[in-house]
CSV table of C-alpha atoms and ligand atoms in Angstrom, one decimal:
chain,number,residue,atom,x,y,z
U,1,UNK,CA,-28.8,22.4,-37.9
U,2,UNK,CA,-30.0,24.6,-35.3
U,3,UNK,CA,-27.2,26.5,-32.9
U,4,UNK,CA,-28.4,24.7,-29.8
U,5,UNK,CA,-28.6,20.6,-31.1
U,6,UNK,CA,-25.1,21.3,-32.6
U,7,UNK,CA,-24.0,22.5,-28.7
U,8,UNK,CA,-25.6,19.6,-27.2
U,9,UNK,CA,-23.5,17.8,-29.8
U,10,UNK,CA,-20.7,18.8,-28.8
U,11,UNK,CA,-21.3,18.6,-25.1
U,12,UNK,CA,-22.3,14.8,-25.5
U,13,UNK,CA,-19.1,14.0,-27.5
U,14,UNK,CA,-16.9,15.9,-24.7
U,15,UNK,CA,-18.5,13.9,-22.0
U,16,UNK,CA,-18.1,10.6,-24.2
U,17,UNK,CA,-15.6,8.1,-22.4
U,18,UNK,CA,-14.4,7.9,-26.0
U,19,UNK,CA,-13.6,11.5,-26.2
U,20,UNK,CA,-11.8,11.2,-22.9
U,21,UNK,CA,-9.9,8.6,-24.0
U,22,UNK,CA,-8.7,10.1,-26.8
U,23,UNK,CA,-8.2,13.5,-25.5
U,24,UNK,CA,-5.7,11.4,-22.9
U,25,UNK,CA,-4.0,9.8,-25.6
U,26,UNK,CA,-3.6,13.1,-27.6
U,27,UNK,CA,-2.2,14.5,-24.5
U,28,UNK,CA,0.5,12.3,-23.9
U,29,UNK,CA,1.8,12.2,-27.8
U,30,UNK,CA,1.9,16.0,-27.3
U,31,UNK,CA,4.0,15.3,-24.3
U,32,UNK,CA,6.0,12.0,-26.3
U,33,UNK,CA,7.4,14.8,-28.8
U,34,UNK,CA,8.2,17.4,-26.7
U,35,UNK,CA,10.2,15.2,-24.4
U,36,UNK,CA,12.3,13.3,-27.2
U,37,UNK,CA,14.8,15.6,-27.6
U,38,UNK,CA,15.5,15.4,-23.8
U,39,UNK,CA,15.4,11.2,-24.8
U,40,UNK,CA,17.1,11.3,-27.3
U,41,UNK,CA,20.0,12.9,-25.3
U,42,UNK,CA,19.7,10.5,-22.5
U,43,UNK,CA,19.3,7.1,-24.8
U,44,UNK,CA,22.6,8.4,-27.0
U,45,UNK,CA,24.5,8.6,-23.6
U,46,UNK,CA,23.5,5.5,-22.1
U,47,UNK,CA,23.9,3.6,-25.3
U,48,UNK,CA,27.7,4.9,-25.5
U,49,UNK,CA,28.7,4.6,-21.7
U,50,UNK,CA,27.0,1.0,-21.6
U,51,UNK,CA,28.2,-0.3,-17.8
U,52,UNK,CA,28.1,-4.4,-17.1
U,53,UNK,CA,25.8,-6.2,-14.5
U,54,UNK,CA,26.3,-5.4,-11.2
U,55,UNK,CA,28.3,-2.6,-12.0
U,56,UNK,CA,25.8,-0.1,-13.1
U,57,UNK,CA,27.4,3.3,-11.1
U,58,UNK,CA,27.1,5.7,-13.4
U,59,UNK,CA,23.8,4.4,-15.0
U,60,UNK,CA,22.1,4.2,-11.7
U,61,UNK,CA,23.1,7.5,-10.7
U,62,UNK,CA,21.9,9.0,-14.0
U,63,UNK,CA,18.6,7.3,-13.9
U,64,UNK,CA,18.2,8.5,-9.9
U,65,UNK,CA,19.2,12.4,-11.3
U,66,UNK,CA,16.5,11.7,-13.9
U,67,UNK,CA,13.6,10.3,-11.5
U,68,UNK,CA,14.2,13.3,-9.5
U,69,UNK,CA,13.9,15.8,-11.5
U,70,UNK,CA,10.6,14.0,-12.8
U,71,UNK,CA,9.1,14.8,-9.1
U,72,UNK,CA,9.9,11.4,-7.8
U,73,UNK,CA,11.3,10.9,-4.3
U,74,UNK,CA,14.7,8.4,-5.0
U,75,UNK,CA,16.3,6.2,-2.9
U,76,UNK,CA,19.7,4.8,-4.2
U,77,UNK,CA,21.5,1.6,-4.0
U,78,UNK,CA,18.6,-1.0,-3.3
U,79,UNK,CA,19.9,-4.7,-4.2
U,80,UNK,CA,23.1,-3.5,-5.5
U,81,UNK,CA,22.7,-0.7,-7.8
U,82,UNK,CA,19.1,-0.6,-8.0
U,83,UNK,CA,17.3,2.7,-8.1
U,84,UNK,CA,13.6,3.4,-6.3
U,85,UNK,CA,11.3,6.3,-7.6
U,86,UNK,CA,8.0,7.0,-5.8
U,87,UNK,CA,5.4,9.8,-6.5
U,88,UNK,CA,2.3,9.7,-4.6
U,89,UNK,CA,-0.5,11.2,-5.7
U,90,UNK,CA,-3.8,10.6,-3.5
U,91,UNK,CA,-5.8,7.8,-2.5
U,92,UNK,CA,-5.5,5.1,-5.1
U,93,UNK,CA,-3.7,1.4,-6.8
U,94,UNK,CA,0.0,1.5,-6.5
U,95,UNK,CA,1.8,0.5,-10.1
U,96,UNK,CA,5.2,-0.4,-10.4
U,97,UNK,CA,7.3,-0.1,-13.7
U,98,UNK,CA,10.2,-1.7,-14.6
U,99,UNK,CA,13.5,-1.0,-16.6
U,100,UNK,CA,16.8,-3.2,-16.6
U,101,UNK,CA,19.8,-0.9,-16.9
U,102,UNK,CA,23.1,-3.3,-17.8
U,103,UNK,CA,24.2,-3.9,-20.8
U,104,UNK,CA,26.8,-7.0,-21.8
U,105,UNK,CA,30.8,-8.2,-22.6
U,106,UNK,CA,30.2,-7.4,-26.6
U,107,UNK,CA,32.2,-5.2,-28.7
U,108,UNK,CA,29.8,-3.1,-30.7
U,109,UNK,CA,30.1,-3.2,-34.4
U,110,UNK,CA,26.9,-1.6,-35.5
U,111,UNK,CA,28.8,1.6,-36.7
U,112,UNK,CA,26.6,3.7,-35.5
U,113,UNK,CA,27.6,7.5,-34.6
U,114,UNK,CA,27.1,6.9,-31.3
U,115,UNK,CA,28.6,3.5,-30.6
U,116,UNK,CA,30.0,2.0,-27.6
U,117,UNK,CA,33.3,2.3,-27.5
U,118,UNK,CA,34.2,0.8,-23.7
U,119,UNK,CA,36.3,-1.3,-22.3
U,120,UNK,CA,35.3,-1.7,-18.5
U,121,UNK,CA,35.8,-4.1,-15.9
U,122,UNK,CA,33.2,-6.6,-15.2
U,123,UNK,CA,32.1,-8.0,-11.4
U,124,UNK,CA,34.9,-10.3,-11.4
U,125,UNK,CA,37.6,-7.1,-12.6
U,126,UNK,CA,38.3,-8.8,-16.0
U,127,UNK,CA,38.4,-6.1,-18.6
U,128,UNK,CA,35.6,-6.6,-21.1
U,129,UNK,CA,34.1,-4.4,-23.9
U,130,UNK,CA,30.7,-3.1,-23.0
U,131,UNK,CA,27.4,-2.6,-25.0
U,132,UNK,CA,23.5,-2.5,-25.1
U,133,UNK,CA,23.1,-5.3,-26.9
U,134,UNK,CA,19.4,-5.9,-25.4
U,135,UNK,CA,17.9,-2.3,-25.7
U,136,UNK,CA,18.4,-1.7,-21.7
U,137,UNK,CA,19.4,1.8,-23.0
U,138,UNK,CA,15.5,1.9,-24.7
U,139,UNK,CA,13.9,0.7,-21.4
U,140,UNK,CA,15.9,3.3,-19.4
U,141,UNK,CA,14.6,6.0,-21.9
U,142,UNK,CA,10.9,5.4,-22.0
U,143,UNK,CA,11.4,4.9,-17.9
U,144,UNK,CA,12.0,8.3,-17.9
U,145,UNK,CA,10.0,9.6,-20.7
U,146,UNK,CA,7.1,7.7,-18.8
U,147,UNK,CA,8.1,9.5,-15.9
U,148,UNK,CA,8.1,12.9,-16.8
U,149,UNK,CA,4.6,12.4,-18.7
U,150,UNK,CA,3.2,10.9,-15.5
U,151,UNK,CA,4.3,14.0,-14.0
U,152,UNK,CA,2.8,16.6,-16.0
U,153,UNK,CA,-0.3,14.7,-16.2
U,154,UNK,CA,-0.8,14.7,-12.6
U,155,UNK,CA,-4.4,16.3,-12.7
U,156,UNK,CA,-5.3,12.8,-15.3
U,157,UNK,CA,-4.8,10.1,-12.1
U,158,UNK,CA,-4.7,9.5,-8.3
U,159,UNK,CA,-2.6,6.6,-6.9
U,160,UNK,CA,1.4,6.0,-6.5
U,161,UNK,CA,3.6,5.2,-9.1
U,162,UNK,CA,7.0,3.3,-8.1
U,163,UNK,CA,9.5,3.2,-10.8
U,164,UNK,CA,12.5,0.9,-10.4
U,165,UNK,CA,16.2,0.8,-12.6
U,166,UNK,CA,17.1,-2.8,-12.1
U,167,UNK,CA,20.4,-3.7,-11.7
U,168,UNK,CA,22.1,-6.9,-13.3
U,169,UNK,CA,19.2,-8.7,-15.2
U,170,UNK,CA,21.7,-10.2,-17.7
U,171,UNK,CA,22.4,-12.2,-14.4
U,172,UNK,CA,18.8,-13.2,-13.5
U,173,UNK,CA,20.3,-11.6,-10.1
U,174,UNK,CA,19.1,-8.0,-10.2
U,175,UNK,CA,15.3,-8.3,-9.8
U,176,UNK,CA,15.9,-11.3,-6.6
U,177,UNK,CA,18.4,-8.6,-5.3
U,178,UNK,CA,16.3,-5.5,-5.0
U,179,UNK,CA,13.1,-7.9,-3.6
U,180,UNK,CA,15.6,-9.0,-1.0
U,181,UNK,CA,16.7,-5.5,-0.3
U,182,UNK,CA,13.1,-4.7,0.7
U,183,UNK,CA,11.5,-3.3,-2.5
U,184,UNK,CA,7.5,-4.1,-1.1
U,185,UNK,CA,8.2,-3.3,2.6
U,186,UNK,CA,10.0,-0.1,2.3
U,187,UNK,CA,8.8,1.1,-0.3
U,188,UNK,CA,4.7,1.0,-1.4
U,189,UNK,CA,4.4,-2.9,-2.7
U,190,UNK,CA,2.3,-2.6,-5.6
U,191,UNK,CA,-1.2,-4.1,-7.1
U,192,UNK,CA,0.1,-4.6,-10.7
U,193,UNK,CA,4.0,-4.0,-12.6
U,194,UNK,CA,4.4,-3.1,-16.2
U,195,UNK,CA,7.6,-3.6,-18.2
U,196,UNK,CA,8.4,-3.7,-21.5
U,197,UNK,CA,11.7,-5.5,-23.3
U,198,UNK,CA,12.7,-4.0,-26.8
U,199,UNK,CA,12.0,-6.2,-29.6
U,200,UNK,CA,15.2,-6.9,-32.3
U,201,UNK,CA,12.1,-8.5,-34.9
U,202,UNK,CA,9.0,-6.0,-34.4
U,203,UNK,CA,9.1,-2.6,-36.5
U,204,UNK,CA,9.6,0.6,-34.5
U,205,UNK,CA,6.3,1.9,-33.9
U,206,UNK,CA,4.4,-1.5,-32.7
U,207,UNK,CA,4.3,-3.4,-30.1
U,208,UNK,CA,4.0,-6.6,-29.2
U,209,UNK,CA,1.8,-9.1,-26.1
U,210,UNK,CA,2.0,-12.9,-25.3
U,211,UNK,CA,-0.5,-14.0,-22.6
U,212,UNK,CA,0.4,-16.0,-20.2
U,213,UNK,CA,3.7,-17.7,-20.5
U,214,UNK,CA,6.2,-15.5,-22.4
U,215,UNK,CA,9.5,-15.9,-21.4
U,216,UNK,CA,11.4,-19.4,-20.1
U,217,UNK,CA,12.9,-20.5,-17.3
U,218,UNK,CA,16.8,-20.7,-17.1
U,219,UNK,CA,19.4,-22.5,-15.4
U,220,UNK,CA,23.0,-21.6,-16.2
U,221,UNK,CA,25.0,-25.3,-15.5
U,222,UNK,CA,28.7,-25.2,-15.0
U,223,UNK,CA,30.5,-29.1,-15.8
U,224,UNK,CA,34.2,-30.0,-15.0
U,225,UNK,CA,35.0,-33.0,-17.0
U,226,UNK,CA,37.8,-35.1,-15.1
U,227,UNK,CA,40.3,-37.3,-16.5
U,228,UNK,CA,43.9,-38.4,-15.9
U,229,UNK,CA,46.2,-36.5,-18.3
U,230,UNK,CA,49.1,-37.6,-20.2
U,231,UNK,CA,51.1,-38.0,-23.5
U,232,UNK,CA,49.3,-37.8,-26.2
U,233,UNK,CA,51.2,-40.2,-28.2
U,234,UNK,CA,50.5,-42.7,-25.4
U,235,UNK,CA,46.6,-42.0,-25.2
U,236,UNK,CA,45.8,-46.0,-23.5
U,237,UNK,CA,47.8,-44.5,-20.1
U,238,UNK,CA,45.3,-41.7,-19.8
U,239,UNK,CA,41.8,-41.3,-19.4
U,240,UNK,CA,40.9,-38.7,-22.0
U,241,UNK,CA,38.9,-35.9,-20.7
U,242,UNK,CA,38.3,-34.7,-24.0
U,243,UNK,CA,36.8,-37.6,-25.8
U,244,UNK,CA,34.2,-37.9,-22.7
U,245,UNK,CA,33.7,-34.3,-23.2
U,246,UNK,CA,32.6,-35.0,-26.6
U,247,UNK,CA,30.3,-38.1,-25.5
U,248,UNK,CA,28.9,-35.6,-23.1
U,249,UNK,CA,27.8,-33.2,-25.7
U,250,UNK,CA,26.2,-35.5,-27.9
U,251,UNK,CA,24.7,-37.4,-25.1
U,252,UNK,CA,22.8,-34.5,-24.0
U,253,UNK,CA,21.5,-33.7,-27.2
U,254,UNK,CA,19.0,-36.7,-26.3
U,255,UNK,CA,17.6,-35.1,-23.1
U,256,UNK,CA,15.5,-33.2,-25.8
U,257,UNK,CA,15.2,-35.5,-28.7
U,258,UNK,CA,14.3,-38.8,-26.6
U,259,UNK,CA,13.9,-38.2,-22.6
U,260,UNK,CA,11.1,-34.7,-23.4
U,261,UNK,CA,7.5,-34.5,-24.5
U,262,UNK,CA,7.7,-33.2,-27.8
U,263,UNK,CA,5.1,-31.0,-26.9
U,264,UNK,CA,6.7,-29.3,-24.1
U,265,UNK,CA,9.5,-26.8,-24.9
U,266,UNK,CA,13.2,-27.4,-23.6
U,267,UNK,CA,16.5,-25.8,-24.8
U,268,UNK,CA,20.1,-27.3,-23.8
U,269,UNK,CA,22.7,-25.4,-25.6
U,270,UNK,CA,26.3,-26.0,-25.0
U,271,UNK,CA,28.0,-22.2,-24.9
U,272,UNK,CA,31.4,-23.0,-23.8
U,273,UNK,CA,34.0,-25.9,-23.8
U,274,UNK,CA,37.9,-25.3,-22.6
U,275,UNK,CA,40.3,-28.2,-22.3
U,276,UNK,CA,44.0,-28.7,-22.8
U,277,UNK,CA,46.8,-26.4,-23.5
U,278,UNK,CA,49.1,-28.1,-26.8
U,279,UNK,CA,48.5,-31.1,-30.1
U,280,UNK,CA,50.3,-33.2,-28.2
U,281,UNK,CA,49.4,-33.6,-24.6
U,282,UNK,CA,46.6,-35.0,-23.2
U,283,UNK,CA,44.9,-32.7,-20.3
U,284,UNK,CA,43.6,-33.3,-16.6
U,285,UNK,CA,40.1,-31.6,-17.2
U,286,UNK,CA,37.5,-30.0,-19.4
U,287,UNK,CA,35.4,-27.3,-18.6
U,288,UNK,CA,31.8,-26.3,-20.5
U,289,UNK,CA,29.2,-24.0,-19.4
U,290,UNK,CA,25.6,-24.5,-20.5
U,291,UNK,CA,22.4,-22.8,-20.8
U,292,UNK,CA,19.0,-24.5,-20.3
U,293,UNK,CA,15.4,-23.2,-20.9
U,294,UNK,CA,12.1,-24.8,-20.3
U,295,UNK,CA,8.4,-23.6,-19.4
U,296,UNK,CA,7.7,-26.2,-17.1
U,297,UNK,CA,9.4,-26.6,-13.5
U,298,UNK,CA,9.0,-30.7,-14.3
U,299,UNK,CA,10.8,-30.1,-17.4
U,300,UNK,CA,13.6,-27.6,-16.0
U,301,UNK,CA,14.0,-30.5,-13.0
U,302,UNK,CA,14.2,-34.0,-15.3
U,303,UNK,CA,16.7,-31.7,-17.6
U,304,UNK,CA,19.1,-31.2,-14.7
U,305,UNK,CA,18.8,-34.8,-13.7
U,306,UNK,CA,19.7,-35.8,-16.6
U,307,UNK,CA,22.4,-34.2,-17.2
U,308,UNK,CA,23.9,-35.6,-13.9
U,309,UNK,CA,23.2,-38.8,-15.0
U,310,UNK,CA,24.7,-38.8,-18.0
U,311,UNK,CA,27.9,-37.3,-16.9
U,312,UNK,CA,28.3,-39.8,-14.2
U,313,UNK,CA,27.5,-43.0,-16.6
U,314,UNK,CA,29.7,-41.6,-19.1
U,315,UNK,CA,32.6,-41.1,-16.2
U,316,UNK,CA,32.0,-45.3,-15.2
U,317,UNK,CA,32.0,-46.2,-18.6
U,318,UNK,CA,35.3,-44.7,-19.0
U,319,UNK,CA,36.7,-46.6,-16.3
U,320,UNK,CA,36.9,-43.5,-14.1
U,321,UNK,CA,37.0,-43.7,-9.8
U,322,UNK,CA,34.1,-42.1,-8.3
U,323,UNK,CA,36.0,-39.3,-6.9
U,324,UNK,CA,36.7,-38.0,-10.4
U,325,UNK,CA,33.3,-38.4,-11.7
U,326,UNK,CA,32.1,-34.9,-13.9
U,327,UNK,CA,31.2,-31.9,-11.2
U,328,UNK,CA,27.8,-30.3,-12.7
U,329,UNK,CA,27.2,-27.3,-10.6
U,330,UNK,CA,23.9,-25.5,-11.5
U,331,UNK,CA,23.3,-21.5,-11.4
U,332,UNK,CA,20.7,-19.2,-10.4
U,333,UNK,CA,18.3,-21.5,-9.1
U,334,UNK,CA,15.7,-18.4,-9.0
U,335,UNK,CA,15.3,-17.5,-13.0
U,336,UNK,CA,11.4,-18.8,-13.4
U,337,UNK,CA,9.5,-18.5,-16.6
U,338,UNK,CA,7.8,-15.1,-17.1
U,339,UNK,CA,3.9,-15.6,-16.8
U,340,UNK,CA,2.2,-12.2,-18.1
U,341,UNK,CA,-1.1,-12.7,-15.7
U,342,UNK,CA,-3.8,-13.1,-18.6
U,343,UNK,CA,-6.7,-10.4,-17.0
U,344,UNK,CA,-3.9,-7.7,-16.4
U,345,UNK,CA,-2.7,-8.3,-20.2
U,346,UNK,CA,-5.9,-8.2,-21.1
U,347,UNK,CA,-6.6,-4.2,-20.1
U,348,UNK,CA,-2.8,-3.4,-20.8
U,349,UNK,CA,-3.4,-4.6,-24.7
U,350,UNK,CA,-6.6,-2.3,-24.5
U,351,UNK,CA,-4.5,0.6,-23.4
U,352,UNK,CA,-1.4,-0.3,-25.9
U,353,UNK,CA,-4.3,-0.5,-28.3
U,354,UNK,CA,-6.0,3.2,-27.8
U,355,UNK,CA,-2.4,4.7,-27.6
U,356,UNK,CA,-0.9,3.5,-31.0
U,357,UNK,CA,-4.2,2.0,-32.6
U,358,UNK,CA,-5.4,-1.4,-32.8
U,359,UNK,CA,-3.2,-2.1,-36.4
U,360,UNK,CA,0.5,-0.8,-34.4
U,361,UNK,CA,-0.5,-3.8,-31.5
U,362,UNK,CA,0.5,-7.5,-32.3
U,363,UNK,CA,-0.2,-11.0,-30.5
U,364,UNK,CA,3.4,-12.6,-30.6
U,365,UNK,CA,4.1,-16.5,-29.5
U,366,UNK,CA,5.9,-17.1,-26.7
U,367,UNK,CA,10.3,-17.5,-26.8
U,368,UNK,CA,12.7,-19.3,-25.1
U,369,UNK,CA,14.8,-16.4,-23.9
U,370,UNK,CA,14.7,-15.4,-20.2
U,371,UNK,CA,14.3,-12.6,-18.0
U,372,UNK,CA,14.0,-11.8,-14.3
U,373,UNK,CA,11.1,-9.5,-14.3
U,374,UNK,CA,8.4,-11.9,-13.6
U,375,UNK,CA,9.7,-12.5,-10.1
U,376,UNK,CA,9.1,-9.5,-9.2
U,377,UNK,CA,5.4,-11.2,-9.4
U,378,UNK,CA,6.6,-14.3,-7.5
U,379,UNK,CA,5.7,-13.1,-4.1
U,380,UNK,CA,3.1,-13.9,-1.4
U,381,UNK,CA,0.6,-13.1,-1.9
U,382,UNK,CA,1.5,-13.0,-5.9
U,383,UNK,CA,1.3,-9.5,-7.6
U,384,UNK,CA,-0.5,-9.6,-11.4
U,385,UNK,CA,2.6,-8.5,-14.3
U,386,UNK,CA,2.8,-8.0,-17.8
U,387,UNK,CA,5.5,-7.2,-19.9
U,388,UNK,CA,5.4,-6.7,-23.5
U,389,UNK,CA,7.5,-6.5,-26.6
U,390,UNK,CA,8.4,-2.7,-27.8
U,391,UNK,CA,9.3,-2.9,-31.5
U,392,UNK,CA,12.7,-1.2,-32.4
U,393,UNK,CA,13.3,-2.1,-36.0
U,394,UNK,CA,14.0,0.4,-38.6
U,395,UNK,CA,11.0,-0.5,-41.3
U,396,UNK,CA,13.0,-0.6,-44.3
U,397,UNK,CA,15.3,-2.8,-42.5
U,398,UNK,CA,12.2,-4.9,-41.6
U,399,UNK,CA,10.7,-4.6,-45.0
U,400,UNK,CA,14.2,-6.3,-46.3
U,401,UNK,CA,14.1,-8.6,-43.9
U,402,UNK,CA,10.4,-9.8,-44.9
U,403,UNK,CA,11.2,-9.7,-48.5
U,404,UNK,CA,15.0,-11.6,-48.9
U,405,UNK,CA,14.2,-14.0,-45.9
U,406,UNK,CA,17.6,-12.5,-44.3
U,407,UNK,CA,17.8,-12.4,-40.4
U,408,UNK,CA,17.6,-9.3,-38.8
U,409,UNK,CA,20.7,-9.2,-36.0
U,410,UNK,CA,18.7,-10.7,-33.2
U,411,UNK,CA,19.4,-9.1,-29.3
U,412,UNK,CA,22.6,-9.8,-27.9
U,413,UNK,CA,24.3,-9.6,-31.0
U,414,UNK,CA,27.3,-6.8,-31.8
U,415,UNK,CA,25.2,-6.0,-34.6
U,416,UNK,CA,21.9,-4.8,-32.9
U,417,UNK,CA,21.0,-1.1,-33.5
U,418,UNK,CA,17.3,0.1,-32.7
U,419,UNK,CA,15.8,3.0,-34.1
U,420,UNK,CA,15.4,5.3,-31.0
U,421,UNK,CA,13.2,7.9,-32.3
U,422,UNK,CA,9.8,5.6,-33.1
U,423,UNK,CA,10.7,3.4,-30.5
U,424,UNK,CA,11.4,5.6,-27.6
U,425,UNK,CA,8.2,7.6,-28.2
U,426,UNK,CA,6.2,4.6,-28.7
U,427,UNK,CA,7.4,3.2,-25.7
U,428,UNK,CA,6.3,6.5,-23.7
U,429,UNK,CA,3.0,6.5,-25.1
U,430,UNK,CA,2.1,2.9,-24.5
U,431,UNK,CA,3.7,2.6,-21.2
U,432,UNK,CA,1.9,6.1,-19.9
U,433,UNK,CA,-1.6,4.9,-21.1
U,434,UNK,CA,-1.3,1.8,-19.5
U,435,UNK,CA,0.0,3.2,-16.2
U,436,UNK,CA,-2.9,6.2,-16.2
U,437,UNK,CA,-5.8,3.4,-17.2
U,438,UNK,CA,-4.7,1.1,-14.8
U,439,UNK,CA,-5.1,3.6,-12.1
U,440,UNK,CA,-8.3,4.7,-13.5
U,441,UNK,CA,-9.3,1.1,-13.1
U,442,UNK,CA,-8.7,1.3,-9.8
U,443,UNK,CA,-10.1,4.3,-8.5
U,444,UNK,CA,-13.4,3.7,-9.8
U,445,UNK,CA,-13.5,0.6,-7.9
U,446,UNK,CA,-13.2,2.2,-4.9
K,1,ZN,ZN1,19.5,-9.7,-22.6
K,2,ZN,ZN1,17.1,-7.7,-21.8
């Protein structure tokens, strides 16, 4: 080959958007490794100083001291505990990322050298253990590890980047809070947000997307079953809270089986029931705490209904006046289904993609767990998001998972222990190609 076809060759494959691609891509994996022993540091601390929803002081602050020495001007405190990083860098789309930072009342039991040990108080001062049973320790990582990237690759993008630590998402209350607190009006409101949620069933080292609806709607429902206590050797001079409190659970069980499409999903899931004090007397009330989840609003409403209806036939049935009819009060009336806007998924699974290659990116269905990042979205006029699933699971684990057909500890459980190293860095590299090719997308529209 003669010396100058072989320079236009390599001319051509410099200039290729291929080549650019990749050379981005490269780039930030250089940038992935260097940073993770910074990460690592970080994601061990938060993981053993775990603090509850809406009590995130020392998490906040950390992630604020972080965030700053990124580059990014900080502003503290913003619904609560909520922490607001901005770095502006010339004309351009504004892009929002997202991490939770509280972690929840379990005692930890993975064993791990760098377990929670806490005991801390929660928002109502009861002393609780603490841990990051959900991987909020993982999104708070690749927050920053995003950060820093975006930082040194200043000269790769124009546009403003706005990244958030969200306070209290265990509570479907942080996201509402910091919106409230004036997250688009005093600070840039942006054209897309990104998040991603570690995953307790994908391998470190993939990730995972779900179009459209991902994530359901949730209504936390409080019930106080009324009766009129008594002897319990004398049960036909009481009303017996108990046994309607039984009727009540299995009544419900029919809002799914019998009162629901079968094609439309709908979760109700009785997580608490506390009555009565000794064998032999028979008390004044019941208390049980539920969860629901749907995907449709119809659904989510008919459920509620439902459940008021039931309680108060079951109450006239037992002969019981109206004024000690069941009290059903229902929770966070704000915690809508998450609905990844299909076109933004789209170009984020292209960037996921050309970070990790096409074989490390999955299409995973939907679940009925919650989360309050897509109201961030829910604003007028709406703003596109996507969130997707960040494998954590150690492969052998996940190999021996596949082959025995034994469940891997899901999230929320005292058992959950990510791998950080894969995941964190995978998290960096997919969240910092998406970020730099969204605001490529939007500067050549311009
Ligand atoms: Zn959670
Ligand atoms: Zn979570």
């Amino acid at each position: 080959m003669k010396i100058p076809s072989l320079i236009c060759i390599i001319l051509l494959s410099v200039f290729s958007p291929n080549f650019a691609q990749k050379d981005i891509s490269s780039q930030i994996s250089v940038i992935a490794e260097k940073e993770y022993p910074r990460l690592d540091e970080l994601y061990k601390y938060l993981h053993a100083n775990p603090e509850l929803s809406n009590m995130e002081k020392n998490t906040s602050a950390r992630v604020a001291k972080e965030l700053r020495e990124a580059g990014f001007e900080v502003t503290e405190n913003v619904g609560g505990y909520g922490v607001v990083g901005v770095l502006k860098n010339g004309e351009g789309k504004t892009i929002l990322v997202r991490a939770d930072m509280d972690g929840l009342p379990i005692k930890e039991e993975t064993g791990l050298p760098y377990a929670s040990k806490i005991t801390t108080k929660d928002d109502k001062g009861t002393d609780q253990p603490a841990m990051h049973a959900c991987g909020h320790d993982i999104h708070i990582s690749v927050l920053i590890g995003t950060a820093r990237a975006m930082s040194q690759l200043k000269n790769q993008w124009k546009g403003t980047i706005v990244f958030i630590g969200q306070p209290a998402e265990e509570k479907v209350q942080g996201a509402y809070a910091m919106l409230k607190d004036g997250l688009y009006t005093r600070f840039p409101r942006p054209d897309y947000i990104l998040g991603l949620h570690a995953s307790a069933s994908l391998p470190a080292g993939k990730v995972g997307y779900c179009p459209e609806y991902a994530l359901a709607n949730v209504n936390s429902v409080n019930i106080t079953v009324y009766g009129e206590g008594g002897h319990g050797a004398y049960p036909h001079t009481t009303k017996d809270p108990i046994v309607l409190s039984a009727y009540l659970i299995t009544q419900i069980q029919t809002i799914v089986s019998r009162q629901t499409s079968p094609l439309e999903p709908c979760v109700v899931t009785v997580g608490s029931i506390h009555g009565g004090s000794k064998h032999n007397i028979i008390p004044n009330e019941v208390k049980l705490q539920l969860t629901l989840r749907s995907y449709s609003e119809k659904v989510r409403q008919n459920t509620i209904e439902s459940i008021k209806q039931i309680c108060k036939g079951l109450a006239i049935a037992a002969g019981l006046p109206e004024s000690k009819f069941p009290k059903v009060e229902i929770e966070n009336e704000t915690g809508f289904a998450l609905y990844n806007n299909p076109e933004l998924t789209e170009k984020v699974v292209k960037s996921l993609k050309s970070a990790i290659g096409e074989n490390n990116v999955e299409k995973v269905p939907p679940v009925m767990a919650a989360e309050d990042f897509g109201e961030l979205g829910k604003v007028e006029p709406p703003i596109p998001v996507c969130l997707y699933w960040l494998g954590t699971v150690a492969q052998e684990k996940y190999n021996e998972s596949q082959a025995t057909g034994l469940q891997l500890p899901p999230l929320h459980s005292s058992l959950y222990a990510p791998l950080p190293e894969p995941s964190i860095k995978t998290g960096v590299k997919t969240m910092t190609k998406a970020v730099i090719d969204l605001l490529a997308d939007g500067s050549k529209k311009k």
